[in-house]
Coordinates of C-alpha atoms and ligand atoms in Angstrom, one line a residue:
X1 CA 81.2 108.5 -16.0
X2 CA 85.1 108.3 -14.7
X3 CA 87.7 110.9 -15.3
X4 CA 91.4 109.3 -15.3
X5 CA 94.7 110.0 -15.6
X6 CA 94.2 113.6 -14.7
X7 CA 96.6 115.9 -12.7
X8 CA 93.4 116.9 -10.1
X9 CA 93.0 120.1 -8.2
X10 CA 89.9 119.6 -5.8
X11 CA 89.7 123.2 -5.5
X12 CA 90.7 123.2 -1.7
X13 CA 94.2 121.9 -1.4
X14 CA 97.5 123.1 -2.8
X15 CA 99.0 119.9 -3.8
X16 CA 97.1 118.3 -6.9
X17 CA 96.5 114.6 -6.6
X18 CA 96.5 111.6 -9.5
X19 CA 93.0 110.8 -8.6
X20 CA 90.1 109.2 -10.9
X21 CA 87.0 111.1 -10.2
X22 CA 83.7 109.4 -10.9
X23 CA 80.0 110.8 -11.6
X24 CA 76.8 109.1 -11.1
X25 CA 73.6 111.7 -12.0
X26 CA 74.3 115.1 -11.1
X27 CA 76.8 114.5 -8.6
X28 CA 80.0 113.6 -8.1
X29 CA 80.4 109.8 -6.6
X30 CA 83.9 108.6 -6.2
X31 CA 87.6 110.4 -5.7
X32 CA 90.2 107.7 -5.8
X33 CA 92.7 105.5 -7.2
X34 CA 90.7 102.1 -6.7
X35 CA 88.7 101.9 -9.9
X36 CA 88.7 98.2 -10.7
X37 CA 85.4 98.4 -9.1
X38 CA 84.0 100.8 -11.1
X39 CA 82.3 99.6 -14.7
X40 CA 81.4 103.4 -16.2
X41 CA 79.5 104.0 -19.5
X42 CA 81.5 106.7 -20.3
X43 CA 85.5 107.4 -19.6
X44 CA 87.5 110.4 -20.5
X45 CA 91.2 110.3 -20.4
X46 CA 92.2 113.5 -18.9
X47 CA 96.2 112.3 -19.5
X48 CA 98.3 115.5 -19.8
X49 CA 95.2 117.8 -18.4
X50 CA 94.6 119.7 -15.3
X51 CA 91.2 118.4 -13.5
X52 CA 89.8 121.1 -11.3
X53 CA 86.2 122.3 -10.3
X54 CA 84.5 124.5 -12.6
X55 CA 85.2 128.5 -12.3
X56 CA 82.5 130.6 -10.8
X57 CA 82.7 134.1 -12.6
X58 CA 81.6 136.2 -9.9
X59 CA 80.7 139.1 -11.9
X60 CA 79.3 139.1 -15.1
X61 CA 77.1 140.6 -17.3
X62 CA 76.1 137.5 -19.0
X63 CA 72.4 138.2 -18.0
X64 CA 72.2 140.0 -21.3
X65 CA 73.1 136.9 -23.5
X66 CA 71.2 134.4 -21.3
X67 CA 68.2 136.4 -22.2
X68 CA 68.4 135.5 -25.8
X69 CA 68.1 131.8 -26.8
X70 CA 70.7 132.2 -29.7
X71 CA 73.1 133.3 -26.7
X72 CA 71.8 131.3 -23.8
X73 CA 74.7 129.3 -24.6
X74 CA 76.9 131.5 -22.7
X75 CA 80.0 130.4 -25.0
X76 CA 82.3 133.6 -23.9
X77 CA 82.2 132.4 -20.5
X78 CA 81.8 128.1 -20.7
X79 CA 85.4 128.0 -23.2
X80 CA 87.3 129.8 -20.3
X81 CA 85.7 126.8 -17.8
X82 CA 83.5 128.7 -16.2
X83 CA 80.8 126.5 -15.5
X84 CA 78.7 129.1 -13.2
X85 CA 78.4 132.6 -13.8
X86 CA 77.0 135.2 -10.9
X87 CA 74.6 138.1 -12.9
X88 CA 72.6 141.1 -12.0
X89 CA 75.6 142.7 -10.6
X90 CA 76.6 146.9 -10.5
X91 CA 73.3 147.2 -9.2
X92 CA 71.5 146.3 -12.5
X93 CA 69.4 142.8 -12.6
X94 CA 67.0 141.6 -14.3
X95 CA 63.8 141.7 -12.7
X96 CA 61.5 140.5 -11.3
X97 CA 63.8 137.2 -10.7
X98 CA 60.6 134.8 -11.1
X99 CA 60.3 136.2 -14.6
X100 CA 64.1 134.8 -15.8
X101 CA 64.0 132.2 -13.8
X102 CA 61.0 130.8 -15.7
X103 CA 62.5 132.1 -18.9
X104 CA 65.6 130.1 -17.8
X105 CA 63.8 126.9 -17.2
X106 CA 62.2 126.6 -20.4
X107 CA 64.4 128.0 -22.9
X108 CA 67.8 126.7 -21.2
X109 CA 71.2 128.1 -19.9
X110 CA 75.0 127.1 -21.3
X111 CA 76.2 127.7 -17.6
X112 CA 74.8 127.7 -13.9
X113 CA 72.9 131.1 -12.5
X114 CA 73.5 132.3 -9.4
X115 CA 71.1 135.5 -9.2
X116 CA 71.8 138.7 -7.2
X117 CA 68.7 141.6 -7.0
X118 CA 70.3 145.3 -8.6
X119 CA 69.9 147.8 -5.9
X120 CA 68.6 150.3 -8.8
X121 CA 66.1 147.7 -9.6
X122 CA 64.5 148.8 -6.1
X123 CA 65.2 152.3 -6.8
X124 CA 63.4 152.9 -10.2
X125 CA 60.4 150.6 -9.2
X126 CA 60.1 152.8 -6.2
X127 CA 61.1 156.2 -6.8
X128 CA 62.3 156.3 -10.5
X129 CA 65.2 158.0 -11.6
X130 CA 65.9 161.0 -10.0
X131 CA 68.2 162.2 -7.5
X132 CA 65.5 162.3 -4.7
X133 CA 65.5 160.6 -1.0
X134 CA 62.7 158.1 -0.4
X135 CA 60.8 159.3 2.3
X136 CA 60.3 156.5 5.0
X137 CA 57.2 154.7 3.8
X138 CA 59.0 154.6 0.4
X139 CA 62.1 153.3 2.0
X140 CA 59.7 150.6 3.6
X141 CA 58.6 150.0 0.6
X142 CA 61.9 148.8 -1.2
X143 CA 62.6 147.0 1.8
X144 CA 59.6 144.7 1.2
X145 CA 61.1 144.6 -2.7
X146 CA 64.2 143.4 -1.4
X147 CA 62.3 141.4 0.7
X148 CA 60.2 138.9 -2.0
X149 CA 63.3 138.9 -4.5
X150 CA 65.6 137.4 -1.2
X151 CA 62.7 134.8 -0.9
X152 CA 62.1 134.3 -5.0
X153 CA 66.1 133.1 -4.4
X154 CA 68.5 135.9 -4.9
X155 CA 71.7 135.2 -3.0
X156 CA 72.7 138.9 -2.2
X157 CA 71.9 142.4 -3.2
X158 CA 74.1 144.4 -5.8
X159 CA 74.9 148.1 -5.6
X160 CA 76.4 150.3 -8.2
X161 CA 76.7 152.9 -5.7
X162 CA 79.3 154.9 -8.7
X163 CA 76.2 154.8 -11.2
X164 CA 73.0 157.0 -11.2
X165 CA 70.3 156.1 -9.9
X166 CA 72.7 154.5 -7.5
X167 CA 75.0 157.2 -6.8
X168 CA 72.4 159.6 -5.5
X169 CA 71.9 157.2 -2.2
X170 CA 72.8 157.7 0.9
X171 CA 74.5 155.5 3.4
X172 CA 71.8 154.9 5.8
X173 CA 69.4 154.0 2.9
X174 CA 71.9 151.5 1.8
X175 CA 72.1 149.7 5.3
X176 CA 68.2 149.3 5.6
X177 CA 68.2 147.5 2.3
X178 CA 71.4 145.4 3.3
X179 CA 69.8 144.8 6.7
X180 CA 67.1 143.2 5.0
X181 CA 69.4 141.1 3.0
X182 CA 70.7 140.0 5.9
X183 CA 68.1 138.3 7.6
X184 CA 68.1 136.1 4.5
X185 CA 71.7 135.5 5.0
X186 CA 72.5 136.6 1.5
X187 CA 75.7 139.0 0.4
X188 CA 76.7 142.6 -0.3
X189 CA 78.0 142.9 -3.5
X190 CA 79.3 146.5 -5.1
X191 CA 80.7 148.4 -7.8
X192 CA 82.1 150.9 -5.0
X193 CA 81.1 154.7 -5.1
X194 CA 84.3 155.3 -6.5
X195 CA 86.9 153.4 -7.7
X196 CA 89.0 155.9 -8.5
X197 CA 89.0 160.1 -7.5
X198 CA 86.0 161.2 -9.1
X199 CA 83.6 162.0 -6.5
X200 CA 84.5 160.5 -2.8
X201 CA 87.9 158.6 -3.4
X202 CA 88.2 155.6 -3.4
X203 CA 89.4 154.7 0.3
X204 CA 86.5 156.6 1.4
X205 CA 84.3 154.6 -0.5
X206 CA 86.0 151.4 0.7
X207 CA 85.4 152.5 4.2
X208 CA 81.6 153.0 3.1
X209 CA 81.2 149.4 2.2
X210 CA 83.1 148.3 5.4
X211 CA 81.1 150.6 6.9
X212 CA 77.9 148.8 5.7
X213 CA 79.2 145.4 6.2
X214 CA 79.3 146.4 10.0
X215 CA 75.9 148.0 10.4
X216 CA 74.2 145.9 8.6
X217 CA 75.9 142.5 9.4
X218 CA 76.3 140.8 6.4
X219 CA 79.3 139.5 4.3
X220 CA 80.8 142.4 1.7
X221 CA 81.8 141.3 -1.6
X222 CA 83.7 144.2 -3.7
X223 CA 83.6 143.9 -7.1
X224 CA 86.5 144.1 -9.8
X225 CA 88.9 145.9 -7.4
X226 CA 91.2 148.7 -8.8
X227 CA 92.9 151.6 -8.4
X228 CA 91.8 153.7 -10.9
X229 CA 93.4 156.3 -12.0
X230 CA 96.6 158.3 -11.5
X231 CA 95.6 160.0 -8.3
X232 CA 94.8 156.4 -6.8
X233 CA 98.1 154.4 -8.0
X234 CA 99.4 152.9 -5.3
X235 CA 96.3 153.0 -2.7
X236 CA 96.5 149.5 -2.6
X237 CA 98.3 149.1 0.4
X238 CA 96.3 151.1 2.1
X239 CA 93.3 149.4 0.9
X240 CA 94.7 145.8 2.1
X241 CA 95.2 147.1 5.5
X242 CA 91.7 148.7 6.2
X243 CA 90.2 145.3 4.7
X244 CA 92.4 143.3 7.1
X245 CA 91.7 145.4 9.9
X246 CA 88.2 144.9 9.4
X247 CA 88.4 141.3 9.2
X248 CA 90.5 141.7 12.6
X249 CA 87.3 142.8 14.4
X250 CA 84.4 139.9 12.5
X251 CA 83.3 142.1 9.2
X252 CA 83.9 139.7 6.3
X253 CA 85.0 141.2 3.2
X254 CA 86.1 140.0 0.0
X255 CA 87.0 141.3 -3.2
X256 CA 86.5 139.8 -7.3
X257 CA 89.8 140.9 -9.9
X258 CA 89.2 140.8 -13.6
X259 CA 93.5 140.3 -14.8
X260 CA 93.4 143.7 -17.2
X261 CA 94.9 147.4 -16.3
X262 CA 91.8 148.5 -18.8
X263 CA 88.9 148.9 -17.1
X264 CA 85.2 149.5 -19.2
X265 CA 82.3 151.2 -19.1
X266 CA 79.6 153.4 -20.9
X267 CA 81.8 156.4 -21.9
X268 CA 78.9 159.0 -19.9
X269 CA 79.5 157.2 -16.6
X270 CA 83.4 157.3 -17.5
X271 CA 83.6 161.1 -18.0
X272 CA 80.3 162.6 -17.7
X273 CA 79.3 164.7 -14.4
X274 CA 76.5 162.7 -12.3
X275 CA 74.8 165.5 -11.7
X276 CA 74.0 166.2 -15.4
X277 CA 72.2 162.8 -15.6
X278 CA 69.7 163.0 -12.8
X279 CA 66.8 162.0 -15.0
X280 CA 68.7 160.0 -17.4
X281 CA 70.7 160.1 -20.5
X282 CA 68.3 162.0 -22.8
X283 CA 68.2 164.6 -19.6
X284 CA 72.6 164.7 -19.6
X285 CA 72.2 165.3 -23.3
X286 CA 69.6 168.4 -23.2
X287 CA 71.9 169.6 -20.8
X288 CA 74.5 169.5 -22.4
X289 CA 73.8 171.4 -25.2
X290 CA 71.8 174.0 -22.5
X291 CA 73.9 177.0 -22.3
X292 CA 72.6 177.7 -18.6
X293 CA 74.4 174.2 -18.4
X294 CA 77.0 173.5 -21.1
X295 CA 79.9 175.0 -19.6
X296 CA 79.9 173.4 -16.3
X297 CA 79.3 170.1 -18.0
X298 CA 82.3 170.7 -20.1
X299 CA 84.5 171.5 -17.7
X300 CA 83.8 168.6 -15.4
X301 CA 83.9 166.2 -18.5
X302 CA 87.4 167.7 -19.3
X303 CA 88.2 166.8 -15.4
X304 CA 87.4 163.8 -15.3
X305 CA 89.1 163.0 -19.0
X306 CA 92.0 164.3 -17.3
X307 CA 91.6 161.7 -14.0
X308 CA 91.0 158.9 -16.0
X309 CA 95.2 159.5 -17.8
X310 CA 93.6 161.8 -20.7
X311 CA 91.8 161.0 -24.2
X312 CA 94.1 159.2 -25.5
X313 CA 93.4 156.7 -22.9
X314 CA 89.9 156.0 -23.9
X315 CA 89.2 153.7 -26.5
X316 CA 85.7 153.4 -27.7
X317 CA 84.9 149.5 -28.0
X318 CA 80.8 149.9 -28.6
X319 CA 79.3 152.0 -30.7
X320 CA 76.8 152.3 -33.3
X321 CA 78.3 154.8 -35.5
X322 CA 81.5 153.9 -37.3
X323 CA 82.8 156.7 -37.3
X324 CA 83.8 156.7 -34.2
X325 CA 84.4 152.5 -32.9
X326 CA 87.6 151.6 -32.3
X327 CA 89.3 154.9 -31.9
X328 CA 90.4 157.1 -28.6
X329 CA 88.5 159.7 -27.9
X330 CA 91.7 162.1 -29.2
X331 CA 91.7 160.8 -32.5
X332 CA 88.2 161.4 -32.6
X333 CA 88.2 164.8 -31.3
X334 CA 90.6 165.6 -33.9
X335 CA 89.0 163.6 -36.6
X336 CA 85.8 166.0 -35.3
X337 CA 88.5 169.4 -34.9
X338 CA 86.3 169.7 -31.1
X339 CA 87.8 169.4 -28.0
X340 CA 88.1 166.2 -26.5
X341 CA 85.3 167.0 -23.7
X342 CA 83.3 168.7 -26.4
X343 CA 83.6 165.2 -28.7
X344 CA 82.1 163.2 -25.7
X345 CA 78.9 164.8 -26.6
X346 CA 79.0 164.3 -30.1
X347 CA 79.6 160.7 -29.9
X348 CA 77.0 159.8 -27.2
X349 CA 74.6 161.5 -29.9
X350 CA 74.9 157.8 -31.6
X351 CA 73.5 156.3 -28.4
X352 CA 74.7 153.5 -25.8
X353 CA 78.8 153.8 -26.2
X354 CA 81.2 151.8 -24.2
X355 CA 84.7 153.0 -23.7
X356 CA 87.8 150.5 -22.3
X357 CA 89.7 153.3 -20.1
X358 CA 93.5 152.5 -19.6
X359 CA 93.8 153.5 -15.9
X360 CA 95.7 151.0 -13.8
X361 CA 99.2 150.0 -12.6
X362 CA 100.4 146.9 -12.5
X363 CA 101.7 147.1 -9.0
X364 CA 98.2 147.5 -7.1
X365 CA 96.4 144.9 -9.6
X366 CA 99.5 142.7 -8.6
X367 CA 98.9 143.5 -4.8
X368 CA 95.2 142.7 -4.7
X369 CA 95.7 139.4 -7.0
X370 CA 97.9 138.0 -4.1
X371 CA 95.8 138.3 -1.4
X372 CA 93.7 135.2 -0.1
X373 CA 90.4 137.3 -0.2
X374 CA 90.5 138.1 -3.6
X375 CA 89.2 136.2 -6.1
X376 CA 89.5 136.0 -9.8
X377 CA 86.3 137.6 -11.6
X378 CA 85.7 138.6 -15.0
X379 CA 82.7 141.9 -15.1
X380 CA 82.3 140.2 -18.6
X381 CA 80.9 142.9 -20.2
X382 CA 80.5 143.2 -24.2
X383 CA 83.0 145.2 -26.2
X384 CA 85.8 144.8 -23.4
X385 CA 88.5 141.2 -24.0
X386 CA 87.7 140.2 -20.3
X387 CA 84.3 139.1 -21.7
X388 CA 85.7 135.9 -23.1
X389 CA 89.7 136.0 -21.5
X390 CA 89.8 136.5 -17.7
X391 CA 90.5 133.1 -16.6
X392 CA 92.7 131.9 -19.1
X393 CA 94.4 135.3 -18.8
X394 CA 94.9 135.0 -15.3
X395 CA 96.5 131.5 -15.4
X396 CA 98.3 132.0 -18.9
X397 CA 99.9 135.3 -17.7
X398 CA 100.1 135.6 -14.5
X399 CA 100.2 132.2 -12.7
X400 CA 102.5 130.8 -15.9
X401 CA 104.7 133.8 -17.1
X402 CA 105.0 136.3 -14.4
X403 CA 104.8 133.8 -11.8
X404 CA 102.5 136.4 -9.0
X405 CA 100.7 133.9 -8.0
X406 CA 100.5 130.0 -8.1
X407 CA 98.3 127.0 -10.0
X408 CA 96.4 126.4 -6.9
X409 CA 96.3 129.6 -5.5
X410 CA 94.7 130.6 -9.3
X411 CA 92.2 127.2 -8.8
X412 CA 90.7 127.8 -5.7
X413 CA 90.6 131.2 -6.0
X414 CA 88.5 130.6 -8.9
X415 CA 86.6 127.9 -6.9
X416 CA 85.5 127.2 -3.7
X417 CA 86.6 130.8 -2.2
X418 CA 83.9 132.1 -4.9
X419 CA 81.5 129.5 -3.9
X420 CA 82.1 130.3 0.1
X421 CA 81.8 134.3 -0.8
X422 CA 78.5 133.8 -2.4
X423 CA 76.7 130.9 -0.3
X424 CA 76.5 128.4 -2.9
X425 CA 76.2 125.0 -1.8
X426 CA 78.0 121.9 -2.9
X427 CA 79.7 123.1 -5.9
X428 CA 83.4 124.3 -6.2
X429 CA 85.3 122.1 -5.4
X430 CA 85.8 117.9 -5.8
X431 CA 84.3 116.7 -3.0
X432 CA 81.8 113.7 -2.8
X433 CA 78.3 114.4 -2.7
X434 CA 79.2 118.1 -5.0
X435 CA 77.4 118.4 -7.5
X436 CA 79.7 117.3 -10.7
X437 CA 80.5 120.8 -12.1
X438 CA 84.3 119.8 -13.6
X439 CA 86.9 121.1 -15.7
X440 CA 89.6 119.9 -17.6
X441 CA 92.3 122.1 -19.8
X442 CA 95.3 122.0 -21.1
X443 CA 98.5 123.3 -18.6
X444 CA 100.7 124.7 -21.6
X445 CA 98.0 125.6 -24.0
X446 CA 95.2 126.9 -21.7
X447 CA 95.1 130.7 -22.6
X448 CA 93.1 133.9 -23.5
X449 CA 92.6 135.2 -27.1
X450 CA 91.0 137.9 -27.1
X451 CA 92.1 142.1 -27.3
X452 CA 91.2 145.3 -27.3
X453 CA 91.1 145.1 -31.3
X454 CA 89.0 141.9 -31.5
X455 CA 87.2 141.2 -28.2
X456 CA 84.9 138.3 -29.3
X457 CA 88.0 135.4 -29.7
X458 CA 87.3 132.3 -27.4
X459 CA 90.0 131.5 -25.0
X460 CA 92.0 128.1 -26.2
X461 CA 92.9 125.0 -24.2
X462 CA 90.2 123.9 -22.8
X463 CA 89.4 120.6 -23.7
X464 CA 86.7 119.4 -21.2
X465 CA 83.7 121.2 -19.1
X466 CA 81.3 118.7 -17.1
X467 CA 78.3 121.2 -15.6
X468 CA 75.5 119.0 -13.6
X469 CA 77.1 115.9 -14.3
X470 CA 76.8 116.5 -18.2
X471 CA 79.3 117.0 -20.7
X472 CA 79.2 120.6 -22.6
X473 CA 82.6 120.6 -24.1
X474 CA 84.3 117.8 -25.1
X475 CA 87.6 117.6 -27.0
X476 CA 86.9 121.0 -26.9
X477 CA 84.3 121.0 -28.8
X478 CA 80.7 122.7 -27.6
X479 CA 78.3 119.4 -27.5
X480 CA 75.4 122.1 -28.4
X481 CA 74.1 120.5 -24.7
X482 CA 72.6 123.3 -22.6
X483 CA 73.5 121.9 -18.8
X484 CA 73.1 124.8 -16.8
X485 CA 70.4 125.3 -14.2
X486 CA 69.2 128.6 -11.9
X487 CA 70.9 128.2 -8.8
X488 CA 68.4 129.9 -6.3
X489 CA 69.2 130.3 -2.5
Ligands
ZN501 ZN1 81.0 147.2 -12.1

């Protein structure tokens, strides 16, 4: 197969070439201008088209879909070009890996997998729930968990050091695990303790990955970076310098950015106390509604309402009661004549509830997209636009309209930094011998769709996507061809 007549980005450089770029199997065979040579079954015209290396979405939640064969397809993800998708982030995977890896194999994938192990998957298989320290057989015991999964082929361990179970760990527990992953050569990835000035702050919680990163001697990767919330506006400067200082003395750390100043989550671990959910959710609702309990709850809910800009800053985007989807949490605390805090309650009554919270400032999501360690990400989660815009987004509004960063900056950034963060070999950029995992979209047209209002639109412009040497969008249109394998380490 020969691409032509494309404006190519390998993925590396700044400059884009006019090259032809030919694939043979799996792989990518010839980068070049001398074609004459070259009789291929199969040519696409790329005139008018921007040829780069497939995205690699470091930070999804695609796991969920890729579990179902109706969703295996991974759609949401492949019509934004990204062609491999990182899951089991936050600290949640699926597990054990040799499970979904068999699943994978036989029921097929849309997009590549690159695996990470949850943290709380070692925690619950250990020690359950609870806020509870592992005594030190127990701690060797999650070791050797971390242990087989690193040698079934995750590429790192995920923490989600903000959520319970995660939340009640310590430090030092933290840097045995990572020590292990380590010795595998595999990466630190977190959802920080807080993002945001809810329990630690955020800078100390940067420092505690840092931290971690130097103990344990292993690459840190932190996830969707933010400043969230008006008490943290404006951190980001400070947050650039401690990363840079720590690259100054050998730690390598990196960071993912989904392009949105909304972030999401389930509304409890938005607003709800941690404390009140050591057992789980069913133990956060007894209490609650406990009156030994209930008024402490309430008033740290109405705190961290308040932290977060206020109700009216909450939008609730999953939901199974209708009542309430759709709506900010002041509207439905009116609707409900409760306070705000009190509403929480009412609506988690319904079940699993996601929230979008509108908490950031343009000026530190603005900071962190320009620096070279930062790399574009969406933390597609359902309910929340990045799910299906992130990429697009990125380029459409902020490498095209507000001009913050540049096309290649965007490309490689979305490339082969990712693939360098995460060990993955050959793939991410154009390169002979890569593995043929190519895009091609549209430089005017190339855009997200998707809102707050109707989070499930596919991102337009993309009018090619090449993963493993195989075509799975073509004219923009899905081929219906699953090409996407389980990338293991
Ligand atoms: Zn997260």
């Amino acid at each position: 197969m020969l691409i032509i007549n494309g404006t190519v980005y390998n993925g590396v450089d700044q400059n884009p070439a006019s090259n032809a770029i030919g694939i043979k199997d799996d792989k990518i065979v010839f980068i070049g201008t001398a074609t004459d040579h070259i009789n291929p079954k199969k040519t696409i015209d790329a005139t008018g088209l921007i040829v780069s290396p497939g995205f690699i979405d470091p930070h999804t939640h695609a796991d969920r879909d890729l579990n179902k064969p109706d969703e295996a397809h991974n759609l949401p993800f492949l019509m934004q070009g990204v062609t491999t998708v990182v899951v089991g982030n936050d600290g949640d995977s699926f597990y054990p890996l040799s499970k979904y890896k068999k699943l994978y194999l036989e029921q097929g994938i849309g997009t590549n997998v690159v695996p990470l192990l949850g943290h709380h998957e070692v925690i619950k298989s250990v020690i359950g729930n609870s806020d509870t320290r592992p005594s030190s057989e127990q701690l060797q015991k999650m070791c050797e968990l971390v242990q087989k999964e690193m040698e079934e082929g995750a590429f790192g361990m995920s923490t989600g050091l903000y959520y319970a179970p995660g939340s009640y760990t310590q430090t030092d527990e933290v840097i045995a695990l990572a020590k292990v992953v380590a010795q595998n050569d595999g990466v630190y990835d977190t959802h920080l303790r807080d993002e945001g000035s809810s329990t630690v702050g955020l800078i100390t919680a940067i420092k505690e990955a840092i931290e971690i990163g130097r103990q344990a001697k292993l690459p840190i990767h932190i996830s969707h970076i933010k400043c969230l919330g008006v008490d943290v506006w404006k951190q980001s400067d400070s947050i650039i310098t401690l990363v840079n200082n720590a690259h100054k003395v050998g730690i390598e750390v990196t960071a993912n950015q989904y392009p949105y100043d909304a972030s999401a989550t389930s509304l409890n671990s938005a607003v709800s106390p941690r404390w009140a959910e050591s057992g789980g959710k069913d133990s956060l609702l007894i209490r609650a509604n406990d009156p030994k309990y209930k008024t402490k709850v309430l008033q740290d809910t109405k705190m961290n309402i308040t932290k977060r800009g206020g109700p009216d800053k909450l939008l609730i985007v999953k939901c199974d009661d209708d009542r309430f989807l759709g709506k900010t949490l002041l509207e439905i605390s009116e609707d409900l004549r409760v306070s705000p805090e009190q509403a929480v309650y009412s609506i988690l009554q319904s079940g699993y509830v996601r929230v979008a919270s509108f908490n950031m400032n343009p000026y530190d999501i603005e900071n962190f997209m320009k620096q070279d360690w930062v790399v574009t990400g969406s933390d597609g989660n359902t309910g929340h636009p990045r799910k299906y815009g992130s990429f697009p987004r990125k380029y459409h509004k902020y490498v095209k309209t507000d001009r913050v960063i540049g096309v290649a900056d965007f490309i490689n950034g979305s490339t082969s930094k990712t693939a360098e963060i995460f060990r993955i070999p050959q793939r991410g950029k154009l390169e002979i011998g890569y593995f043929a995992d190519i895009i091609a979209f549209h430089p005017e047209k190339f855009m997200d769709k998707a809102d707050y209002t109707d989070a499930f639109q596919f991102a337009e412009g993309l009018a090619y996507s090449i993963i493993n040497g195989k075509i799975a969008l073509e004219q923009g249109e899905f081929t219906q061809k699953l090409n996407g394998k389980v990338l293991t380490k």
